[in-house]
mmCIF file with all atom_site columns, C-alpha atoms and ligand atoms in Angstrom:
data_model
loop_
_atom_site.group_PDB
_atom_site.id
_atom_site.type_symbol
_atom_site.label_atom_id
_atom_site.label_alt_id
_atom_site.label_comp_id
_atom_site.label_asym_id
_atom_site.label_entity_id
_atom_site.label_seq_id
_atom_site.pdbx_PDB_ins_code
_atom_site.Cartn_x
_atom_site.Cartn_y
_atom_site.Cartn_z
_atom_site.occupancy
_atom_site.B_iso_or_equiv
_atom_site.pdbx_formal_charge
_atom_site.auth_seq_id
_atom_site.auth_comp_id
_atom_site.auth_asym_id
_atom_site.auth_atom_id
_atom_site.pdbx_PDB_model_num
ATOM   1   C  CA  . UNK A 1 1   ? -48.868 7.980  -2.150  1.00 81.00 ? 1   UNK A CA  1
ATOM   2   C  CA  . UNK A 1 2   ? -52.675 8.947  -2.191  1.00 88.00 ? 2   UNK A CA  1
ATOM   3   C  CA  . UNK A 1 3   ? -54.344 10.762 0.729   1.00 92.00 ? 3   UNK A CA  1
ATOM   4   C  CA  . UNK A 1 4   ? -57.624 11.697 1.854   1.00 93.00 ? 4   UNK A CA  1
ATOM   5   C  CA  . UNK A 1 5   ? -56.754 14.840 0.174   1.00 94.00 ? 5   UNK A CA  1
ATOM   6   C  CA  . UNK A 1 6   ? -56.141 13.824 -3.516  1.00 95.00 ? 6   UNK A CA  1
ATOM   7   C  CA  . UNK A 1 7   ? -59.767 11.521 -2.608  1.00 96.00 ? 7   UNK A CA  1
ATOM   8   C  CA  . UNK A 1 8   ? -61.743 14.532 -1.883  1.00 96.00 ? 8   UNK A CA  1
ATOM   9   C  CA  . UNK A 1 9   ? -60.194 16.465 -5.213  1.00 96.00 ? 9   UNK A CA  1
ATOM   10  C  CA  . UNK A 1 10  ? -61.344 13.009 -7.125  1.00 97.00 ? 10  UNK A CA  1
ATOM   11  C  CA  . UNK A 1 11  ? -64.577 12.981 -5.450  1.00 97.00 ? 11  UNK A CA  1
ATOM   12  C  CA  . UNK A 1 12  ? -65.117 16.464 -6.975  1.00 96.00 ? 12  UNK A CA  1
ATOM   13  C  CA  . UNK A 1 13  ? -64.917 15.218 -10.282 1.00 96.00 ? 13  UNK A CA  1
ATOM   14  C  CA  . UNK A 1 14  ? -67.757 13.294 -9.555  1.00 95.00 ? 14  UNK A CA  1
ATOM   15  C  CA  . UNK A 1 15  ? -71.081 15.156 -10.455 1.00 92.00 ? 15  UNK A CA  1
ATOM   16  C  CA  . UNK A 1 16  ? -74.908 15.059 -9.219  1.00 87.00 ? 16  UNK A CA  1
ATOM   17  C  CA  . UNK A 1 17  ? -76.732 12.895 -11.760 1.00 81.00 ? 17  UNK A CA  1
ATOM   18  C  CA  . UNK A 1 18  ? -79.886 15.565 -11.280 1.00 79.00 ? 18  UNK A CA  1
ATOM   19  C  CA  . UNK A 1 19  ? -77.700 18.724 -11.270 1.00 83.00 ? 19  UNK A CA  1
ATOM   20  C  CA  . UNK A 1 20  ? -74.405 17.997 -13.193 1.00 86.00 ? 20  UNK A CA  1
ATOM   21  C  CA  . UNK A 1 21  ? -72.734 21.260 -12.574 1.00 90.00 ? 21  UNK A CA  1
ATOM   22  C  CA  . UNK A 1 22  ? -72.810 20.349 -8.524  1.00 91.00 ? 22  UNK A CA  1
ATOM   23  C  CA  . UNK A 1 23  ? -70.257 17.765 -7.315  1.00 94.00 ? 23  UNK A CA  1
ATOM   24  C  CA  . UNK A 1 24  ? -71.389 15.579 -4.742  1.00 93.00 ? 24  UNK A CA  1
ATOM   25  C  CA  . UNK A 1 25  ? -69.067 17.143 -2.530  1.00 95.00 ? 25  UNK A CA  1
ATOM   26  C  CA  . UNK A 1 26  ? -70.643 20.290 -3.213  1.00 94.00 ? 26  UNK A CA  1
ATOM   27  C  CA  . UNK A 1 27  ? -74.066 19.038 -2.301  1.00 90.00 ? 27  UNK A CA  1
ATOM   28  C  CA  . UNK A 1 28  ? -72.364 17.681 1.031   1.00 92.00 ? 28  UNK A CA  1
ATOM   29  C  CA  . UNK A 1 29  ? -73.393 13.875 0.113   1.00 92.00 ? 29  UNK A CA  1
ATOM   30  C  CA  . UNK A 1 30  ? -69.830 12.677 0.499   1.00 95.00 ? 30  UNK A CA  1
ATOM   31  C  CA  . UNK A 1 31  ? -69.359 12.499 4.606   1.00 95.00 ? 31  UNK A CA  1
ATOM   32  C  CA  . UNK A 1 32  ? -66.269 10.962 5.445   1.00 96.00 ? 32  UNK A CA  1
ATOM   33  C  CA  . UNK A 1 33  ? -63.145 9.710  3.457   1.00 96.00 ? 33  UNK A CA  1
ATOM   34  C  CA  . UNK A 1 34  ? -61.085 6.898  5.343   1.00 95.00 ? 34  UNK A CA  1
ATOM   35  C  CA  . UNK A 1 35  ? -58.108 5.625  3.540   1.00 93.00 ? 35  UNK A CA  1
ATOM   36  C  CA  . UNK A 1 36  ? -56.838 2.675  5.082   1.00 86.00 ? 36  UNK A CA  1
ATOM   37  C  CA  . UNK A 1 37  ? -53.372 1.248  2.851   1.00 79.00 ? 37  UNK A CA  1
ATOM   38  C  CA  . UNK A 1 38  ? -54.791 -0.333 -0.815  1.00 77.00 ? 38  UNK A CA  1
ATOM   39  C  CA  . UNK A 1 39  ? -58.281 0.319  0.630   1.00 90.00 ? 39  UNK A CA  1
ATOM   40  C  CA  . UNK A 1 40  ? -60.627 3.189  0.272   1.00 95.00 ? 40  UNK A CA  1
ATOM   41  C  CA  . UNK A 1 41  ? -63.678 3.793  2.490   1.00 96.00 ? 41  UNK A CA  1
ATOM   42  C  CA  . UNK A 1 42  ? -66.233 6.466  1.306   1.00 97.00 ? 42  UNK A CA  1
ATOM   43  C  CA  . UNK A 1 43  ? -69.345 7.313  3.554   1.00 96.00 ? 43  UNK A CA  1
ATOM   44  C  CA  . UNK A 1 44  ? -72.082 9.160  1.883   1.00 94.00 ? 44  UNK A CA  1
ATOM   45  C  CA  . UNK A 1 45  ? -75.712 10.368 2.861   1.00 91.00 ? 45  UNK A CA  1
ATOM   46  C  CA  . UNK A 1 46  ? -78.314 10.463 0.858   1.00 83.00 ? 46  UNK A CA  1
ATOM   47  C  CA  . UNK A 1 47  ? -79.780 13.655 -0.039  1.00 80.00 ? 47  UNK A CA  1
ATOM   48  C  CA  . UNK A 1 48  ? -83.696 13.646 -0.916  1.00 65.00 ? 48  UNK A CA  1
ATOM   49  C  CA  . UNK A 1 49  ? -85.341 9.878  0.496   1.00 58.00 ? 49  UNK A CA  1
ATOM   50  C  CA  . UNK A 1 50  ? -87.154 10.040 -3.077  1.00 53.00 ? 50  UNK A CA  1
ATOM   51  C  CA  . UNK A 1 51  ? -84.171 10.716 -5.085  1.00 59.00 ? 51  UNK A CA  1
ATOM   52  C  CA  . UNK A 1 52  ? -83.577 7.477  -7.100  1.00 67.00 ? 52  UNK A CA  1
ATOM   53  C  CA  . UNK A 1 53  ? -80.086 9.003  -7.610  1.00 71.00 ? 53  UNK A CA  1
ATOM   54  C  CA  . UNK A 1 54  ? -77.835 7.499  -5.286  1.00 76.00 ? 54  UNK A CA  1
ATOM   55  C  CA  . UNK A 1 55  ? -77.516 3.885  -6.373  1.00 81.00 ? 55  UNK A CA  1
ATOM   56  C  CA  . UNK A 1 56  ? -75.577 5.715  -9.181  1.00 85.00 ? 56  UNK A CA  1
ATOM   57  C  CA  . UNK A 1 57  ? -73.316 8.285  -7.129  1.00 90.00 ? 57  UNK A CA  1
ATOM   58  C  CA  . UNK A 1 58  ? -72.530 4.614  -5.299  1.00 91.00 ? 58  UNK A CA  1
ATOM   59  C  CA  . UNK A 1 59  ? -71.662 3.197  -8.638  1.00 93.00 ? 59  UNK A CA  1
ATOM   60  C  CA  . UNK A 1 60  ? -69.967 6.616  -9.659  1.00 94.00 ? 60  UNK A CA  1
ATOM   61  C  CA  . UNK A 1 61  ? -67.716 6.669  -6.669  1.00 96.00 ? 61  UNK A CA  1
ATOM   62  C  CA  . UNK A 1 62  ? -66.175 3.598  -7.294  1.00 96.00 ? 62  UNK A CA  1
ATOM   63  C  CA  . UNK A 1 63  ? -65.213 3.690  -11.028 1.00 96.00 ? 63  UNK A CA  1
ATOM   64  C  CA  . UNK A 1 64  ? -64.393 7.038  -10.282 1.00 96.00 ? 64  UNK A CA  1
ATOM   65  C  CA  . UNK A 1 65  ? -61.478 6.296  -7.576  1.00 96.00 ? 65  UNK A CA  1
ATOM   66  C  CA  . UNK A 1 66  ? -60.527 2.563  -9.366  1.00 95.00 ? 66  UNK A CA  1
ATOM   67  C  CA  . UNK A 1 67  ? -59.945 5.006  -12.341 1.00 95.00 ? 67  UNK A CA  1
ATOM   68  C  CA  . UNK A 1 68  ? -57.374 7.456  -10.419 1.00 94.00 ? 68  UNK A CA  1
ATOM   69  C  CA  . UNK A 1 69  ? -55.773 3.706  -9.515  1.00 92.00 ? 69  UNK A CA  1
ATOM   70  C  CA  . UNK A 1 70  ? -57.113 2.980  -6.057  1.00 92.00 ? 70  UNK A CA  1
ATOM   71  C  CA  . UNK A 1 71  ? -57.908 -0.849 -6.267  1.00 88.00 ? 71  UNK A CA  1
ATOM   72  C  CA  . UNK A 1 72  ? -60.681 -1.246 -3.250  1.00 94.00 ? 72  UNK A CA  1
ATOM   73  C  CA  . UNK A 1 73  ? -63.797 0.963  -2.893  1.00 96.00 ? 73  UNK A CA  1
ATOM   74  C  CA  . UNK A 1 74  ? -66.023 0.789  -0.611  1.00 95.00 ? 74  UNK A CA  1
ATOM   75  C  CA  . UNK A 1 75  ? -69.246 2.879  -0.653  1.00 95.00 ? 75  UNK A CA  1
ATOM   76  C  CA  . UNK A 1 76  ? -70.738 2.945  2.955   1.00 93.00 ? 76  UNK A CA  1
ATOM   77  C  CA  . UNK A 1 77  ? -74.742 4.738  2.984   1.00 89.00 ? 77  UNK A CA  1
ATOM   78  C  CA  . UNK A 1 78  ? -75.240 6.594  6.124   1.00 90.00 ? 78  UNK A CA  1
ATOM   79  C  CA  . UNK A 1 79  ? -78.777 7.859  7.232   1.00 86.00 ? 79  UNK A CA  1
ATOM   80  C  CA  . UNK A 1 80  ? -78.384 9.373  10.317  1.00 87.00 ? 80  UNK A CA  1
ATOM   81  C  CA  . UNK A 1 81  ? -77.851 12.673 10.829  1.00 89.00 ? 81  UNK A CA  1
ATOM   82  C  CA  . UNK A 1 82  ? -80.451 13.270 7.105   1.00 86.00 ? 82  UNK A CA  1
ATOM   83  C  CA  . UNK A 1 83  ? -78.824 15.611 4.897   1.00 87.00 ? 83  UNK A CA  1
ATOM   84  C  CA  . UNK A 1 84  ? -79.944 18.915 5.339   1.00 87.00 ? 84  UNK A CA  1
ATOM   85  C  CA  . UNK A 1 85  ? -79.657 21.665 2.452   1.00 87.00 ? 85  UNK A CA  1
ATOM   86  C  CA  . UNK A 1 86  ? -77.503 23.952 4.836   1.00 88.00 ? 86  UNK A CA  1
ATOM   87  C  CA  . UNK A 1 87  ? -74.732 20.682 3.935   1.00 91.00 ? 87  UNK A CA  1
ATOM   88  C  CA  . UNK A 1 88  ? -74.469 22.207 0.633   1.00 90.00 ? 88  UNK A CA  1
ATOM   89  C  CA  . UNK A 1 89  ? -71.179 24.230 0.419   1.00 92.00 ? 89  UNK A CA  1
ATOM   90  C  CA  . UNK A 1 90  ? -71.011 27.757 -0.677  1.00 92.00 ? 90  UNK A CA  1
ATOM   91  C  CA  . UNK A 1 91  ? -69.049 26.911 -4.433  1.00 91.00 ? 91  UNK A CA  1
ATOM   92  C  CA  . UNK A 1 92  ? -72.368 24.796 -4.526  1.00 93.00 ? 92  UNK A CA  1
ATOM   93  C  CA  . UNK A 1 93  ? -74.727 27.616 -3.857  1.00 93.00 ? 93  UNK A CA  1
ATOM   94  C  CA  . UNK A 1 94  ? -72.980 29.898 -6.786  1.00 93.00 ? 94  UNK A CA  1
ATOM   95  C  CA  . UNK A 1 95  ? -73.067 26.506 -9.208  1.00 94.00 ? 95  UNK A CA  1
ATOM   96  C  CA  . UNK A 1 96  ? -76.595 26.640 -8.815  1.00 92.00 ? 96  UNK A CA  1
ATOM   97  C  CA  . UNK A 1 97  ? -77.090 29.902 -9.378  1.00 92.00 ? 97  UNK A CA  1
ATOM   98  C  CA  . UNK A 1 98  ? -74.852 30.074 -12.529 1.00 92.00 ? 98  UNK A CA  1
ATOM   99  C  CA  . UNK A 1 99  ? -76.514 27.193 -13.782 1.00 91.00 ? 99  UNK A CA  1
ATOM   100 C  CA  . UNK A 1 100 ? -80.155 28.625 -12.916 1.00 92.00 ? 100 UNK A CA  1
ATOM   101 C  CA  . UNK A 1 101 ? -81.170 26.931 -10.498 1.00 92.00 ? 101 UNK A CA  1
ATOM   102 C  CA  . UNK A 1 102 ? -82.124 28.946 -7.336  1.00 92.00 ? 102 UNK A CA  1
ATOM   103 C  CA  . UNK A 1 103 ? -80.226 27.736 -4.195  1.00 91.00 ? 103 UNK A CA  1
ATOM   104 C  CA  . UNK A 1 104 ? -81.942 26.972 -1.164  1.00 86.00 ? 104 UNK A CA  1
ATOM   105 C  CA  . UNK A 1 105 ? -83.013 29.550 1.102   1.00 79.00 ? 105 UNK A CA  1
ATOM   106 C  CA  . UNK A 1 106 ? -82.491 29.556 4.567   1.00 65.00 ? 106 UNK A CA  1
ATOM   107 C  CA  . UNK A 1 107 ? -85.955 31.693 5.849   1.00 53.00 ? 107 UNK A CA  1
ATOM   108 C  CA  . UNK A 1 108 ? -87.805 29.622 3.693   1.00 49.00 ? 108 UNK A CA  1
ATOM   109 C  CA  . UNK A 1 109 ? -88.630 27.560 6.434   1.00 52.00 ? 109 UNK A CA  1
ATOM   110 C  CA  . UNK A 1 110 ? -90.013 30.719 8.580   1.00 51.00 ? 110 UNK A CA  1
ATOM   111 C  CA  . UNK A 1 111 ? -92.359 31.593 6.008   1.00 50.00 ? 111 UNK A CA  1
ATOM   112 C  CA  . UNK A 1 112 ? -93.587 27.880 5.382   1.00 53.00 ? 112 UNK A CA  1
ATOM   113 C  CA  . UNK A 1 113 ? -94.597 28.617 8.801   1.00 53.00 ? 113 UNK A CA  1
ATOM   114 C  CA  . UNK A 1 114 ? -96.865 31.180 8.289   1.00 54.00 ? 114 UNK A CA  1
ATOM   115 C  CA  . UNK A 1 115 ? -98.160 30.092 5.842   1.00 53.00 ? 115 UNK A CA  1
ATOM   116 C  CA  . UNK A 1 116 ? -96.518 32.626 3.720   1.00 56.00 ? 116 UNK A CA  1
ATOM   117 C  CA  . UNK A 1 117 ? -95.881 32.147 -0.128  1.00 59.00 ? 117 UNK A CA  1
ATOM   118 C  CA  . UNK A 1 118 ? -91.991 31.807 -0.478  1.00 68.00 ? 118 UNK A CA  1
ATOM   119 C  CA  . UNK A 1 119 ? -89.523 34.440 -1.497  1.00 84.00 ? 119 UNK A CA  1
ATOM   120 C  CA  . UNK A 1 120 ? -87.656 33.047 -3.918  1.00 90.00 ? 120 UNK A CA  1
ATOM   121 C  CA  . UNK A 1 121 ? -84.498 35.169 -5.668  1.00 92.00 ? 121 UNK A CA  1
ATOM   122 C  CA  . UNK A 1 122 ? -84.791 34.790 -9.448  1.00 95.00 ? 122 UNK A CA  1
ATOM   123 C  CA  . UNK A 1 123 ? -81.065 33.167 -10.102 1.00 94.00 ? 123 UNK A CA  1
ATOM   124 C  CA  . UNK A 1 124 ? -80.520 35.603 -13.353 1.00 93.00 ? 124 UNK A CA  1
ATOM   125 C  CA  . UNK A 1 125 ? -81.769 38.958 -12.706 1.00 95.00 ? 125 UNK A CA  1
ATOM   126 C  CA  . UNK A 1 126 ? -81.982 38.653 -8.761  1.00 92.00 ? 126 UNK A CA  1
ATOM   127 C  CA  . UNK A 1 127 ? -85.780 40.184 -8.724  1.00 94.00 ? 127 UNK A CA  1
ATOM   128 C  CA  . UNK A 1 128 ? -87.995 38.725 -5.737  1.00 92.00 ? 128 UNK A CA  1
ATOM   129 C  CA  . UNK A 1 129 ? -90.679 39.370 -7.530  1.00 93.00 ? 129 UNK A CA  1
ATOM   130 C  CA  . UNK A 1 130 ? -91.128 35.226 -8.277  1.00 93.00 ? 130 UNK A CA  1
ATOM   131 C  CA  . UNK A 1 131 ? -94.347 33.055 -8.331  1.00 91.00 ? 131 UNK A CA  1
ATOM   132 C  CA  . UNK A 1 132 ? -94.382 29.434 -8.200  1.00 89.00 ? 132 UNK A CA  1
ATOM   133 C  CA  . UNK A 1 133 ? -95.550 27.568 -9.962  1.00 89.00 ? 133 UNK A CA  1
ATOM   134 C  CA  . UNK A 1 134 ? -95.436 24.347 -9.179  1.00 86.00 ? 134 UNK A CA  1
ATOM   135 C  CA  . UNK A 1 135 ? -94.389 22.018 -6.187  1.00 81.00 ? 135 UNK A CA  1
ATOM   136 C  CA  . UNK A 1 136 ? -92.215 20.262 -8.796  1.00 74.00 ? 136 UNK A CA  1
ATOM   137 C  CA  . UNK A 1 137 ? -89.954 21.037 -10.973 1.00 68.00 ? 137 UNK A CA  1
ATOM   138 C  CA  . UNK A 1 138 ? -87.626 18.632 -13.675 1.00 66.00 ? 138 UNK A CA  1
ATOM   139 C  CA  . UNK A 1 139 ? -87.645 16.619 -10.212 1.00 68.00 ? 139 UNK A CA  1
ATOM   140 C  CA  . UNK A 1 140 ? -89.488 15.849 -6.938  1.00 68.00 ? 140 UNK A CA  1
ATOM   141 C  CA  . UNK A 1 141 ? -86.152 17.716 -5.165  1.00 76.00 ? 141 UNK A CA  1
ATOM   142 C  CA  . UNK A 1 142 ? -87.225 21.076 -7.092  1.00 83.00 ? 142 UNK A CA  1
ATOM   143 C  CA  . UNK A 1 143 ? -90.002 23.270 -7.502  1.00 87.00 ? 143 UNK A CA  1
ATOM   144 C  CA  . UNK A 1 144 ? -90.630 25.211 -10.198 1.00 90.00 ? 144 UNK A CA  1
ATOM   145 C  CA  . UNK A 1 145 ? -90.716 29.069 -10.658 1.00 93.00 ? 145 UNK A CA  1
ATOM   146 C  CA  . UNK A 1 146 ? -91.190 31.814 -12.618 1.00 94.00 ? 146 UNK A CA  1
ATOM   147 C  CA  . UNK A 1 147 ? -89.724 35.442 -12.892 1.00 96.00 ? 147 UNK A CA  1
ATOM   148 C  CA  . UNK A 1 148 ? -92.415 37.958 -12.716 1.00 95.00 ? 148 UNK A CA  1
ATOM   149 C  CA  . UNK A 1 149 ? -89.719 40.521 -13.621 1.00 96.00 ? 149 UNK A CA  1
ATOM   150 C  CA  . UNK A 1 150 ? -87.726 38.676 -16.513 1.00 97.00 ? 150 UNK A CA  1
ATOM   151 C  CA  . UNK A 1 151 ? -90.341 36.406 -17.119 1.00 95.00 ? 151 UNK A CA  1
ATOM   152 C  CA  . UNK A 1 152 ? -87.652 33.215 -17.193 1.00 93.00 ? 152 UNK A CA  1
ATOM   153 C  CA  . UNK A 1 153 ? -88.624 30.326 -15.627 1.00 94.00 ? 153 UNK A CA  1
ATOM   154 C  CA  . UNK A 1 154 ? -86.065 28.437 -13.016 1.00 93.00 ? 154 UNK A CA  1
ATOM   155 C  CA  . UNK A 1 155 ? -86.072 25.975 -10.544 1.00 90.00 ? 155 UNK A CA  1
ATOM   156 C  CA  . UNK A 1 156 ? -85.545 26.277 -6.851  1.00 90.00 ? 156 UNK A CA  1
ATOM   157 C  CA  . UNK A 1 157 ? -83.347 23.592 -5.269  1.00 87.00 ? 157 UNK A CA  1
ATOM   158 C  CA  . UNK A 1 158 ? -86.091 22.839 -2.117  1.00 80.00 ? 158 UNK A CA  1
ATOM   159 C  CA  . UNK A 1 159 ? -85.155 23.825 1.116   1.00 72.00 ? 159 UNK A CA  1
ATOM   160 C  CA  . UNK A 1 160 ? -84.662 20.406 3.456   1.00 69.00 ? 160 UNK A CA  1
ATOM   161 C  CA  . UNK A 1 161 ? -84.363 19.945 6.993   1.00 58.00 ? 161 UNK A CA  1
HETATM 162 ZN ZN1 . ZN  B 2 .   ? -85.643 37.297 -13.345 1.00 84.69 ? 201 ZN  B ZN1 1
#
């Protein structure tokens, strides 16, 4: 017998086609599981409007799941409440990290407001002494950084809300 359980653990094997060490259920995209006898309902939510990637996490899901033997998936897109960055779980945020990527930081938004240039942790040696830039990085979701300090240049996942 499969549960919602054994879903979600599936669901984790299936990655972010920008970010491949995050799991969509990392990033918080997968919203609901609803398993309903030979039937399995997935709700998701898009992450960044631009993001071109969810067509495939659609398509992912479902050979994903008709591969662990489940023989109807359904893929339901849900808009409302927007994803937020603050939906990405904390395994997510140290994923990021290890892979270089700095996660999204939660004051950024303050700082937007004053106008003030962004504090952004360099994921490898931790220094805050970082300069961006530019607004985008390998993709419109990420800008891109530099380490003053270690002089490596990262990405920072954007902020959303
Ligand atoms: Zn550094």
């Amino acid at each position: 017998m499969v549960t919602d359980k054994d879903i979600w653990e599936y669901l984790e094997e299936v990655s972010d086609p920008e970010i491949p060490v995050l799991s969509i259920v990392d990033l918080g995209v997968v919203r609901a599981v609803k398993l309903d006898d030979e039937n399995c309902h997935v709700t998701i939510t898009p992450t960044y409007s631009g993001c071109p990637a969810m067509k495939m996490i659609e398509v992912q899901i479902i050979e994903k799941l008709q591969e662990k033997g489940l023989k109807k998936v359904s893929v339901d897109l849900v808009l409302s409440p927007a994803w937020t960055t603050d939906w990405l779980s904390e395994s997510g945020r140290n994923k990021l990290r290890e892979y270089g990527i700095a996660p999204p930081e939660n004051e950024v938004d303050k700082s937007v407001l004053f106008a003030e240039p962004t504090v952004v942790p360099c994921p490898k040696c931790h220094s805050k002494s970082t300069k961006m830039v530019s607004q985008f990085g390998s993709t419109a979701c990420k800008a891109h950084y530099t380490c003053i300090d270690c002089l490596e240049p990262f990405d920072y996942f954007k902020c959303l809300k």
